[in-house]
JSON list of C-alpha atoms in Angstrom, two decimals:
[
{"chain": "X", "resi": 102, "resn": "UNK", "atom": "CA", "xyz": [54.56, 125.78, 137.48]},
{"chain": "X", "resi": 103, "resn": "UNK", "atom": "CA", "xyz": [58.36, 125.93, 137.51]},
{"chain": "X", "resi": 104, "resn": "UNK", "atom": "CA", "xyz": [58.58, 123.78, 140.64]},
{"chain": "X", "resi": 105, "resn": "UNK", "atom": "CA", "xyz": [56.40, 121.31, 139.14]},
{"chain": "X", "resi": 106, "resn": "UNK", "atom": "CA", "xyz": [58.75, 121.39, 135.70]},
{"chain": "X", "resi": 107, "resn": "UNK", "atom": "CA", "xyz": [61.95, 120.94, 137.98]},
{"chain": "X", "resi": 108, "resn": "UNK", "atom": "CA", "xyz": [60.69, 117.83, 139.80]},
{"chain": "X", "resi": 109, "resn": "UNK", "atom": "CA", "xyz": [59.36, 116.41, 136.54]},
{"chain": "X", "resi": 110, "resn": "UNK", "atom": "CA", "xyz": [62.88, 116.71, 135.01]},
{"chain": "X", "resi": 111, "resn": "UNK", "atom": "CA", "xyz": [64.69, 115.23, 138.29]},
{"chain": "X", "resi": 112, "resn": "UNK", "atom": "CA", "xyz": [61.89, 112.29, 137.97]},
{"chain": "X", "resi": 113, "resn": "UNK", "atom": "CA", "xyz": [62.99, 111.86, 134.79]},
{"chain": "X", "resi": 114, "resn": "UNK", "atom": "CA", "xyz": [67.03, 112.00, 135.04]},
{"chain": "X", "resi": 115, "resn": "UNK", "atom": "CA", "xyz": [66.80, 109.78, 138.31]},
{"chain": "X", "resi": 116, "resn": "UNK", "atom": "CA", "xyz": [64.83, 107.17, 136.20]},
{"chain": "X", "resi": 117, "resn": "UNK", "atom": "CA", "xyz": [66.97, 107.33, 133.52]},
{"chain": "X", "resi": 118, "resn": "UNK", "atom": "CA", "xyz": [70.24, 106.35, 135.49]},
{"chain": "X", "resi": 119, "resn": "UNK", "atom": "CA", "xyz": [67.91, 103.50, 137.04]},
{"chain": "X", "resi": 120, "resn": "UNK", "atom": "CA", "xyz": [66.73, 102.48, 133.37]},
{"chain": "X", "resi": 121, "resn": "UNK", "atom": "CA", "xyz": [70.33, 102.54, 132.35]},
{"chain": "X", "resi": 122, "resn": "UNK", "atom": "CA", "xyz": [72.29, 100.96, 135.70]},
{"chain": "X", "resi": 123, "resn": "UNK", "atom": "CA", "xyz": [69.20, 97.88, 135.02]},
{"chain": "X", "resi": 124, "resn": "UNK", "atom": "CA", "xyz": [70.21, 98.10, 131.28]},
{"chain": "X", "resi": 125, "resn": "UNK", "atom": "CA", "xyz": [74.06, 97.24, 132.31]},
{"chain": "X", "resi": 126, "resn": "UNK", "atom": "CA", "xyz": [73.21, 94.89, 134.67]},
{"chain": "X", "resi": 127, "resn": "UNK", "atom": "CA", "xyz": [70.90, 92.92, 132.84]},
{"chain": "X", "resi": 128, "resn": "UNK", "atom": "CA", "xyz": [73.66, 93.25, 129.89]},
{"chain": "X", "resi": 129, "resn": "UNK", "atom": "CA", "xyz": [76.19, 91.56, 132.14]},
{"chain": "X", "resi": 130, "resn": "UNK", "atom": "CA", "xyz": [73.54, 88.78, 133.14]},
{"chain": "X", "resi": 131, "resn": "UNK", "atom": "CA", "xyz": [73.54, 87.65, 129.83]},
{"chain": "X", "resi": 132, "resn": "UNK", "atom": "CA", "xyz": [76.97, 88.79, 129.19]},
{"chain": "X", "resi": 133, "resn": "UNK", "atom": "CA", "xyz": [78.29, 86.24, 132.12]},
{"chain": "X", "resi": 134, "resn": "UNK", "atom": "CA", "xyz": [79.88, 83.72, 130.46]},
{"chain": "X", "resi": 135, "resn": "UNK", "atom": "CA", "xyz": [82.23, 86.49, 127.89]},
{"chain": "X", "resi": 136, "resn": "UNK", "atom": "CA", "xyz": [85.63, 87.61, 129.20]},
{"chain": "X", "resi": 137, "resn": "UNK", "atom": "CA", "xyz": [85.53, 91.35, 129.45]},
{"chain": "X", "resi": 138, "resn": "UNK", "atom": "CA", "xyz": [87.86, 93.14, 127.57]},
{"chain": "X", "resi": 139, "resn": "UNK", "atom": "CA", "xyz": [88.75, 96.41, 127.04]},
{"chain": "X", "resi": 140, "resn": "UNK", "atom": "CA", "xyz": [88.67, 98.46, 123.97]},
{"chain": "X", "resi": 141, "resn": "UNK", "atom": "CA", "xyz": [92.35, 98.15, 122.72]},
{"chain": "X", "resi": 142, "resn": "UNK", "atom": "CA", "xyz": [92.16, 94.64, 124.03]},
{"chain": "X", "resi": 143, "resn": "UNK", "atom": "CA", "xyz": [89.22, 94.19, 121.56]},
{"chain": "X", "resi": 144, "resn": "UNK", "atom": "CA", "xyz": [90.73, 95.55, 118.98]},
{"chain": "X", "resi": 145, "resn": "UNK", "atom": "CA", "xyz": [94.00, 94.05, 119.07]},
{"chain": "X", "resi": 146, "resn": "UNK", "atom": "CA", "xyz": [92.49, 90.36, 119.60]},
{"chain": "X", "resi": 147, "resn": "UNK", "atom": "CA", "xyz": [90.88, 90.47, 116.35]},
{"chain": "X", "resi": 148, "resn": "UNK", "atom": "CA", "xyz": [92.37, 89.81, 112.53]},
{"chain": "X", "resi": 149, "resn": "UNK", "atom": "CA", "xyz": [89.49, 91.22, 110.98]},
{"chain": "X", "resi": 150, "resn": "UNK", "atom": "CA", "xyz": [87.06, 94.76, 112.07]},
{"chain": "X", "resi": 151, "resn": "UNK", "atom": "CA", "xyz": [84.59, 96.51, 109.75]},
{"chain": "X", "resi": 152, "resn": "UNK", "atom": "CA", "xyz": [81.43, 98.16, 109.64]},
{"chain": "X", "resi": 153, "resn": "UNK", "atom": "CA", "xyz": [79.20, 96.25, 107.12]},
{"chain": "X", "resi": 154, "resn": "UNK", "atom": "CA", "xyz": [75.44, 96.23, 106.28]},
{"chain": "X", "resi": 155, "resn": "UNK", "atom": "CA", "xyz": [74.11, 92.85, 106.10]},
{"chain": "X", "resi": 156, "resn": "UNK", "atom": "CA", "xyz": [72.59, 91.86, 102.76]},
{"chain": "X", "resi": 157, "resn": "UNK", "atom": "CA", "xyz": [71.41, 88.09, 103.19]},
{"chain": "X", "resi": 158, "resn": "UNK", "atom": "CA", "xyz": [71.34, 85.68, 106.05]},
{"chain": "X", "resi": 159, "resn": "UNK", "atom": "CA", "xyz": [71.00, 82.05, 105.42]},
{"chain": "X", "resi": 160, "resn": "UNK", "atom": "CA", "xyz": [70.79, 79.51, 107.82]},
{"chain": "X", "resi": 161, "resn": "UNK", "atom": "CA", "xyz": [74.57, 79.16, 108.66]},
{"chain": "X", "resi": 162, "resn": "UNK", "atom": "CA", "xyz": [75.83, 82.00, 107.04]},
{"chain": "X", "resi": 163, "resn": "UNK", "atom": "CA", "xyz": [75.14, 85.95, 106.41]},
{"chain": "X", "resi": 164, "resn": "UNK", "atom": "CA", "xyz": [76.31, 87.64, 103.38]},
{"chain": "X", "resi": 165, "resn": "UNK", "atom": "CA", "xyz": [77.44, 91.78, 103.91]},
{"chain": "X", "resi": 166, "resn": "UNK", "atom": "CA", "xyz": [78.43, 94.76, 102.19]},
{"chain": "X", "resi": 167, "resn": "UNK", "atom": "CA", "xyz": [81.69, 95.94, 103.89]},
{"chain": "X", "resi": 168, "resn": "UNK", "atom": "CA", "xyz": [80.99, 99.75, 104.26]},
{"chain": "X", "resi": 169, "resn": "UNK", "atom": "CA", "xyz": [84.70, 100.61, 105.71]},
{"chain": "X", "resi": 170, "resn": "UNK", "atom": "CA", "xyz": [87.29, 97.73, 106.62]},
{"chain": "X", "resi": 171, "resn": "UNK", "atom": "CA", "xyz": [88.93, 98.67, 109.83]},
{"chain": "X", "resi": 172, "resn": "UNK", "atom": "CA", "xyz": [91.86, 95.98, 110.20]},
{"chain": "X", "resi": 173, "resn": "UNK", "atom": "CA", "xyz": [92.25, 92.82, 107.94]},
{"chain": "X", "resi": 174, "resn": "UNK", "atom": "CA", "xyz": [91.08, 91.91, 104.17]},
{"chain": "X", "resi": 175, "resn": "UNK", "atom": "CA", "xyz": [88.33, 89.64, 103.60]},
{"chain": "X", "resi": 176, "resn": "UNK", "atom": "CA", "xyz": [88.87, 88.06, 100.06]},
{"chain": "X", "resi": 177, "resn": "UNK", "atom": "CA", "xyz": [85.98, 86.03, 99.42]},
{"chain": "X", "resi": 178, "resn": "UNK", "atom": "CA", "xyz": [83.06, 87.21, 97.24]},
{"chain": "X", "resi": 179, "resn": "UNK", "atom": "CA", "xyz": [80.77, 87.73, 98.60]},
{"chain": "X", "resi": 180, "resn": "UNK", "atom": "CA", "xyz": [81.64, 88.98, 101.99]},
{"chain": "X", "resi": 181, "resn": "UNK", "atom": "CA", "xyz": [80.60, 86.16, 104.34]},
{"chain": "X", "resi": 182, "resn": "UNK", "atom": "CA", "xyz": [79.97, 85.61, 108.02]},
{"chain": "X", "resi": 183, "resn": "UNK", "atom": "CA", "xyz": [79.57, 82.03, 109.41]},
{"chain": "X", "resi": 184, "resn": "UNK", "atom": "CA", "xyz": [76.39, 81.80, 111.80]},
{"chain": "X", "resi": 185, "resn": "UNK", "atom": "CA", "xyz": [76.89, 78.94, 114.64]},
{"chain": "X", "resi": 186, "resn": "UNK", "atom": "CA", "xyz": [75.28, 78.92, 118.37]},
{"chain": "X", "resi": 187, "resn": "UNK", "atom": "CA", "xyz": [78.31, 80.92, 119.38]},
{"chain": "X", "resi": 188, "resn": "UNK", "atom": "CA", "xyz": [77.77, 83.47, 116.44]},
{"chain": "X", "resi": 189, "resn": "UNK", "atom": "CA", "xyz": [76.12, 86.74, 116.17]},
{"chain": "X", "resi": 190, "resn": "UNK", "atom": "CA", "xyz": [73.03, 86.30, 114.39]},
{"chain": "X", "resi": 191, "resn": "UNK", "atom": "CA", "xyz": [72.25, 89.09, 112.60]},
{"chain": "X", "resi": 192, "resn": "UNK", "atom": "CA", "xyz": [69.24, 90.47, 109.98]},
{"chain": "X", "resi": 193, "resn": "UNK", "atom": "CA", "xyz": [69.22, 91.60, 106.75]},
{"chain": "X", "resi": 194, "resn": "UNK", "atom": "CA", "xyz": [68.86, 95.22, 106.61]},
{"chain": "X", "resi": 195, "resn": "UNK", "atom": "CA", "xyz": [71.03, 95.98, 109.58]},
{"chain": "X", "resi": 196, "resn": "UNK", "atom": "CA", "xyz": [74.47, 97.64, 110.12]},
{"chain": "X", "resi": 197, "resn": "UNK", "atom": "CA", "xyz": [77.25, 96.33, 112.32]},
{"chain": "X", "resi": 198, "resn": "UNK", "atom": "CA", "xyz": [80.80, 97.20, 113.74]},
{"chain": "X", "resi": 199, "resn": "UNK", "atom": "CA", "xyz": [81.77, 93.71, 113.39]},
{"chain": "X", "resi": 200, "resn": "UNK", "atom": "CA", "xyz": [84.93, 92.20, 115.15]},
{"chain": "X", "resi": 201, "resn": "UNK", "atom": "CA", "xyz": [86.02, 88.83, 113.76]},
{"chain": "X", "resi": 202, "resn": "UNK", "atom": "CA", "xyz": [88.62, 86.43, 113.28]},
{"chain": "X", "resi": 203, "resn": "UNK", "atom": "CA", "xyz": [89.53, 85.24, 109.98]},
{"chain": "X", "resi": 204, "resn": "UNK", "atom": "CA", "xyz": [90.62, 81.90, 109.17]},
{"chain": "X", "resi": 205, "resn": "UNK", "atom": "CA", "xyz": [91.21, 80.38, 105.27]},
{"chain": "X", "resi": 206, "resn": "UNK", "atom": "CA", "xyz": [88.79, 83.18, 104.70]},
{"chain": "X", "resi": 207, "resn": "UNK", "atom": "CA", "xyz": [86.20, 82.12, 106.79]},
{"chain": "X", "resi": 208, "resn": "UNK", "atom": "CA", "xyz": [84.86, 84.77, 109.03]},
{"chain": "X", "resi": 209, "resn": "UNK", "atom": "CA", "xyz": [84.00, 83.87, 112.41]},
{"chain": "X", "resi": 210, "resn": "UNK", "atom": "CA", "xyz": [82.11, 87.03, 114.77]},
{"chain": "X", "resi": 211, "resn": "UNK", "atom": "CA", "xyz": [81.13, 85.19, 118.14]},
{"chain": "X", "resi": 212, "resn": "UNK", "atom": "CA", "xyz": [78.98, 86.32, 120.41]},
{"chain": "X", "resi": 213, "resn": "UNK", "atom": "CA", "xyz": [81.14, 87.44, 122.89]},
{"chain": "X", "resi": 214, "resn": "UNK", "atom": "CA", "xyz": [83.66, 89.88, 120.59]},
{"chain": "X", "resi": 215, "resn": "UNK", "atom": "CA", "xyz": [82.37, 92.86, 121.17]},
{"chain": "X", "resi": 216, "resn": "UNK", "atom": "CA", "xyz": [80.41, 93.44, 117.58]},
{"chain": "X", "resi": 217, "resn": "UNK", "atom": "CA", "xyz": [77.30, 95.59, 117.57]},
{"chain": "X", "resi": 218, "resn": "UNK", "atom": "CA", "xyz": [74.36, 96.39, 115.54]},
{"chain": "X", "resi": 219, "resn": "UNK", "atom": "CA", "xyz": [73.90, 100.11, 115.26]},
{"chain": "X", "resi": 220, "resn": "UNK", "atom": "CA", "xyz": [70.11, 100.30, 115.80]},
{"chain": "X", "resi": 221, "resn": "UNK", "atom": "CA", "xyz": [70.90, 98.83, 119.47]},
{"chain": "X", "resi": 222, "resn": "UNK", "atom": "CA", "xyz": [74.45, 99.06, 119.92]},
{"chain": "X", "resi": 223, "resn": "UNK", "atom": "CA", "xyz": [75.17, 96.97, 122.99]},
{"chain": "X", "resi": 224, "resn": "UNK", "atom": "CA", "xyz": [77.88, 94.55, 123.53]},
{"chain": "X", "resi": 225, "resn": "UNK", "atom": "CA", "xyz": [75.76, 91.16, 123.70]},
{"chain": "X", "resi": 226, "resn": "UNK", "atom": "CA", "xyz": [73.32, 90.07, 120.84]},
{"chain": "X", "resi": 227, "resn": "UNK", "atom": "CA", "xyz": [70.86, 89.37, 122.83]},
{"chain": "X", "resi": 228, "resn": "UNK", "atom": "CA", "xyz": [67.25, 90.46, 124.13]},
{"chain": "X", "resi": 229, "resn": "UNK", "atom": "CA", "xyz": [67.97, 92.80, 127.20]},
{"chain": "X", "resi": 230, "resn": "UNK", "atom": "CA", "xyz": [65.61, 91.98, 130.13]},
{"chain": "X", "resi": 231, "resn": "UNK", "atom": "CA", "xyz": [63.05, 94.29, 130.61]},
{"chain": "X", "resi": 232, "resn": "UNK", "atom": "CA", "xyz": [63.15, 96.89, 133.10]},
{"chain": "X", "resi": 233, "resn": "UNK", "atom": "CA", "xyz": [61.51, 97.47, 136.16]},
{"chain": "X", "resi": 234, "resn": "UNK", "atom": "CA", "xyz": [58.27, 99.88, 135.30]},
{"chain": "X", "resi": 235, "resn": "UNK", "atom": "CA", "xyz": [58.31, 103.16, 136.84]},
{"chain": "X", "resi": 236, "resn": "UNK", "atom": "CA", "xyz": [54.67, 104.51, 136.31]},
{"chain": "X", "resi": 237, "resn": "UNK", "atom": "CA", "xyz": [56.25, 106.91, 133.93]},
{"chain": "X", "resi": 238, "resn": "UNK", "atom": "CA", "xyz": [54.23, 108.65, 131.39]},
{"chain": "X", "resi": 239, "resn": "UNK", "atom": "CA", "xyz": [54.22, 107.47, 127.67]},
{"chain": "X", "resi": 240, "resn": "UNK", "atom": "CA", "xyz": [55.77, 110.41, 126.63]},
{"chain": "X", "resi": 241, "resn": "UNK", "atom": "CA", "xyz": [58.42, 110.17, 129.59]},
{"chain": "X", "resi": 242, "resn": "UNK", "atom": "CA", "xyz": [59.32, 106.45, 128.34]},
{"chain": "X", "resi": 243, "resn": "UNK", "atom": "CA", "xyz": [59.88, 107.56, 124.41]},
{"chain": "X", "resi": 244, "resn": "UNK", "atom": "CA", "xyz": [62.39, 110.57, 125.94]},
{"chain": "X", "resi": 245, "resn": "UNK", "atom": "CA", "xyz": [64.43, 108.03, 128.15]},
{"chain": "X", "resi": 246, "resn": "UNK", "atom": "CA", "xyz": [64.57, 105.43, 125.04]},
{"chain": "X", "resi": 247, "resn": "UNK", "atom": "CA", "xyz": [65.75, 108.32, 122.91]},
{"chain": "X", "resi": 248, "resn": "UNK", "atom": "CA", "xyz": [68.46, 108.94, 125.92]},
{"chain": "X", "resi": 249, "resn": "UNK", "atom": "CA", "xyz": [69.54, 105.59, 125.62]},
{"chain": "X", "resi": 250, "resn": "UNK", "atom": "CA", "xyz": [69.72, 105.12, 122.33]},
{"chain": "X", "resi": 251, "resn": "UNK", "atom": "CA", "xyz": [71.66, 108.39, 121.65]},
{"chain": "X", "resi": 252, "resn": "UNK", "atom": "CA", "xyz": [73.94, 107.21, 124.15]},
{"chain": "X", "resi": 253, "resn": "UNK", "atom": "CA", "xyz": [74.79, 103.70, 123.00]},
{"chain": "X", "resi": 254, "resn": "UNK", "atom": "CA", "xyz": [75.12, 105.01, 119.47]},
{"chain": "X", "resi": 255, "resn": "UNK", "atom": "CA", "xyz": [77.78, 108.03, 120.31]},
{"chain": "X", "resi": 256, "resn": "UNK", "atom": "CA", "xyz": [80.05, 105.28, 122.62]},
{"chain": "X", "resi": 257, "resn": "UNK", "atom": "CA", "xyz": [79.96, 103.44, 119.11]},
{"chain": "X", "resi": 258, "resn": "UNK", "atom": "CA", "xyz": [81.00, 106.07, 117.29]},
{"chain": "X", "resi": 259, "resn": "UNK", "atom": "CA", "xyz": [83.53, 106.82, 119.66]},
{"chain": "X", "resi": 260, "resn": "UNK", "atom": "CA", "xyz": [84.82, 103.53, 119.52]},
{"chain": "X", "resi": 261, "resn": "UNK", "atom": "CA", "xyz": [85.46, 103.51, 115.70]},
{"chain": "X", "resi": 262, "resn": "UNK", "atom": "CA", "xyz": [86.94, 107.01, 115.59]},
{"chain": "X", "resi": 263, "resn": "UNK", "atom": "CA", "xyz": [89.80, 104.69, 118.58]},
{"chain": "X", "resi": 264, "resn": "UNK", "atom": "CA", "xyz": [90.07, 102.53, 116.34]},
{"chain": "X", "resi": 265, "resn": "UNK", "atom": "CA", "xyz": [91.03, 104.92, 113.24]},
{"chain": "X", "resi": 266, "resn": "UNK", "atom": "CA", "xyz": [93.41, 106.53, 115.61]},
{"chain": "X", "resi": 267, "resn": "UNK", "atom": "CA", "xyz": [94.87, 102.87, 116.63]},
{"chain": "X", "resi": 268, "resn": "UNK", "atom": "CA", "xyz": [94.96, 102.07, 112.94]},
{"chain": "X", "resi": 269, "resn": "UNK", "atom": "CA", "xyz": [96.94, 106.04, 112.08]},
{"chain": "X", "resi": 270, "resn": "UNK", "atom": "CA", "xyz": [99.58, 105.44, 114.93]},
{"chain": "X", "resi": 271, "resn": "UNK", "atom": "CA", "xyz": [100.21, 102.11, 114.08]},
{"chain": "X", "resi": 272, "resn": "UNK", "atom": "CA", "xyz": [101.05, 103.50, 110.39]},
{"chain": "X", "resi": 273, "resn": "UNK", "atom": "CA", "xyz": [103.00, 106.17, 111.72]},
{"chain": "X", "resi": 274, "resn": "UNK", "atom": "CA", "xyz": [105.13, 103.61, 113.42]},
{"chain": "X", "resi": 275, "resn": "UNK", "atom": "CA", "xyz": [105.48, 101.29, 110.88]},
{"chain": "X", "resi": 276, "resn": "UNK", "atom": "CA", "xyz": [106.70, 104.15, 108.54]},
{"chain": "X", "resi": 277, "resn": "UNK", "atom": "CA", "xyz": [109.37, 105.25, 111.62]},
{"chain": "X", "resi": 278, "resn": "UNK", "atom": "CA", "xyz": [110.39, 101.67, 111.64]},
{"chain": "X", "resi": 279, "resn": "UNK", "atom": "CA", "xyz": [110.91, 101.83, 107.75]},
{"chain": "X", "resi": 280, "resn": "UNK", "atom": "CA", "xyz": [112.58, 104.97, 107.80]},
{"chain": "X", "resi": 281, "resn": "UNK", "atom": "CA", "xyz": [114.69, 103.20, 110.80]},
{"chain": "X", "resi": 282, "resn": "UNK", "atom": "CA", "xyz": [115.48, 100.05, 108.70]},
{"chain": "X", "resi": 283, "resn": "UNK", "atom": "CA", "xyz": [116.48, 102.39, 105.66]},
{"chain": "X", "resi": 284, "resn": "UNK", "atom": "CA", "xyz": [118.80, 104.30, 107.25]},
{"chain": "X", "resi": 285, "resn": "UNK", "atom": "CA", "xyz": [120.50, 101.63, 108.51]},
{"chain": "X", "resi": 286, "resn": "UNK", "atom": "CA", "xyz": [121.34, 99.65, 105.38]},
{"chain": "X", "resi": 287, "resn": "UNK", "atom": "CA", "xyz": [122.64, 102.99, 104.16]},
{"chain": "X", "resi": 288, "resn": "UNK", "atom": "CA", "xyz": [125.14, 103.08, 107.13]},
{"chain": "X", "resi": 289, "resn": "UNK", "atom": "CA", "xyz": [125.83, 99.38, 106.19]},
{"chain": "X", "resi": 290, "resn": "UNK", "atom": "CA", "xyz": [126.30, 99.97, 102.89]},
{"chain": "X", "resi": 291, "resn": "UNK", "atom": "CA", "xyz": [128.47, 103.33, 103.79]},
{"chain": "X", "resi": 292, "resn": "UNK", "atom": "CA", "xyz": [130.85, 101.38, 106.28]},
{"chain": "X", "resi": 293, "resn": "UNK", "atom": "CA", "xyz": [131.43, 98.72, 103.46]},
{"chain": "X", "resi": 294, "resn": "UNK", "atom": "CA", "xyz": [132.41, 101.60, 100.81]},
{"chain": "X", "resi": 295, "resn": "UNK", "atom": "CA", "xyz": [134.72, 103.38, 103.32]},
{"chain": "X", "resi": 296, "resn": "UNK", "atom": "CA", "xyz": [136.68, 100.02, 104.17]},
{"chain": "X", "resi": 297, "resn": "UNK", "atom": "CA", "xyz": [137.19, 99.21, 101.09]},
{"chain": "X", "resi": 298, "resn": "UNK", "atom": "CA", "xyz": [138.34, 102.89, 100.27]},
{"chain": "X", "resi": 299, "resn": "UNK", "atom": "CA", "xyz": [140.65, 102.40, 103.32]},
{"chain": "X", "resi": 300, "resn": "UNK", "atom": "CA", "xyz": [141.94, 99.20, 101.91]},
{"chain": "X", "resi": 301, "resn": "UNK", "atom": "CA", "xyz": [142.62, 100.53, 97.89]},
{"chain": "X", "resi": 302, "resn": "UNK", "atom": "CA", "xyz": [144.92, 103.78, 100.02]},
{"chain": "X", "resi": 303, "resn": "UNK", "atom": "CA", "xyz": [146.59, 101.78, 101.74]},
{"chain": "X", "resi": 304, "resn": "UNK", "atom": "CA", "xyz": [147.43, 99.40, 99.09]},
{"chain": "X", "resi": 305, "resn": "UNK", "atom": "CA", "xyz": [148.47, 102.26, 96.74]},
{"chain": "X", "resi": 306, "resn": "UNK", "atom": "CA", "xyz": [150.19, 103.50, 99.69]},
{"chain": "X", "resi": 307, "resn": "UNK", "atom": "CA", "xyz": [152.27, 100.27, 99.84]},
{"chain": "X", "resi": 308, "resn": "UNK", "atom": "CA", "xyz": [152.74, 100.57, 95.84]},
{"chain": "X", "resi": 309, "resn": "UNK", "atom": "CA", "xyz": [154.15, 103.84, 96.12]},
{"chain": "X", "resi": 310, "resn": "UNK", "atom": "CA", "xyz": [156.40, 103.15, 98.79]},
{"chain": "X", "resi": 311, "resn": "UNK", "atom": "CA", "xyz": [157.95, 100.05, 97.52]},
{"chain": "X", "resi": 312, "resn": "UNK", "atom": "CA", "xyz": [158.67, 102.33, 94.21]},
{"chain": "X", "resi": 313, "resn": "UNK", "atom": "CA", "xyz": [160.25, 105.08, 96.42]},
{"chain": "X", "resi": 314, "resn": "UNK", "atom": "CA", "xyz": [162.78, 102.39, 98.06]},
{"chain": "X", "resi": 315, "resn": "UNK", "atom": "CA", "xyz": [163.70, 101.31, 94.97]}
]
């Protein structure tokens, strides 16, 4: 009975790296055509990042509810998204880590930035191939979607925990740099005050000893 339960469970963790190496590849398939980048990269090519839910989608434009902003400030009302055949096309009802680019306050999220929807969190919005069928039990199939899922969804979460710690350091540096800039306007301001200190001694200086010669 144990052997049997051991060779069901190796069945099922072989499968699953097929199901997900098939997943990747057919990602990339579709994903051809996008320049990969890697997180930071991601992250710093983009003016705008939050996670939103999506309220309305019309048919050139989805309005959202910005849940957390993550880098930029989106000042229209409401929160817009243009939809275009290079766009994301999302549905109302979903939530997304959304990386855009802002221009005159029109957000643009194209296909290939990286944005995903948290129910399927891949890279690409776009129907994954199917993959290969393994004569797997129902019940087998539901655990390895579960797998997947859980998978996707904690790289996601990941990735917007990097991103807090991008945004933090940044801060931190910005604040050094401050700190920097402030202490060197004092010592500016500090050189000025001792010259002209220097100068008012040594004109008294000359004053006194013009006064002692005569």
């Amino acid at each position: 009975m144990i052997d049997i339960r051991i060779d069901n469970l190796k069945k099922v963790l072989l499968t699953g790296t097929l199901f997900s190496l098939t997943l990747f590849i057919s990602t990339r398939t579709y994903g051809g055509d996008c320049i990969p980048l890697s997180k930071y990269e991601r992250y710093e090519s983009h003016n705008f990042i939050a996670i939103v839910d999506i309220k309305n989608v019309g048919e050139n434009y989805f309005e959202m509810s910005i849940i957390e902003t993550l880098k930029g400030v989106l000042k229209s009302n409401p929160s817009r998204g243009l939809i275009n055949e290079y766009s994301i096309k999302p549905k109302q009802g979903e939530t997304w880590l959304l990386y855009g680019q802002l221009e005159d306050d029109n957000l643009n999220v194209d296909i290939c930035s990286g944005s995903k929807n948290f129910h399927y969190p891949i890279a690409f919005d776009l129907e994954v191939k199917e993959p290969p069928k393994f004569n797997l039990s129902d019940e087998t199939v539901v655990i390895l979607e579960e797998i997947k899922k859980a998978n996707l969804k904690n790289e996601l979460y990941f990735e917007i925990e990097n991103i807090r710690e991008w945004n933090r350091k940044k801060e931190l540096q910005s604040s050094q740099q401050d700190g920097t800039d402030k202490i060197g306007e004092d010592y500016t301001t500090l050189e000025i005050i001792l010259t002209v200190l220097v100068a008012l001694s040594f004109i008294l200086n000359f004053i006194v000893l013009i006064k002692v010669k005569r």
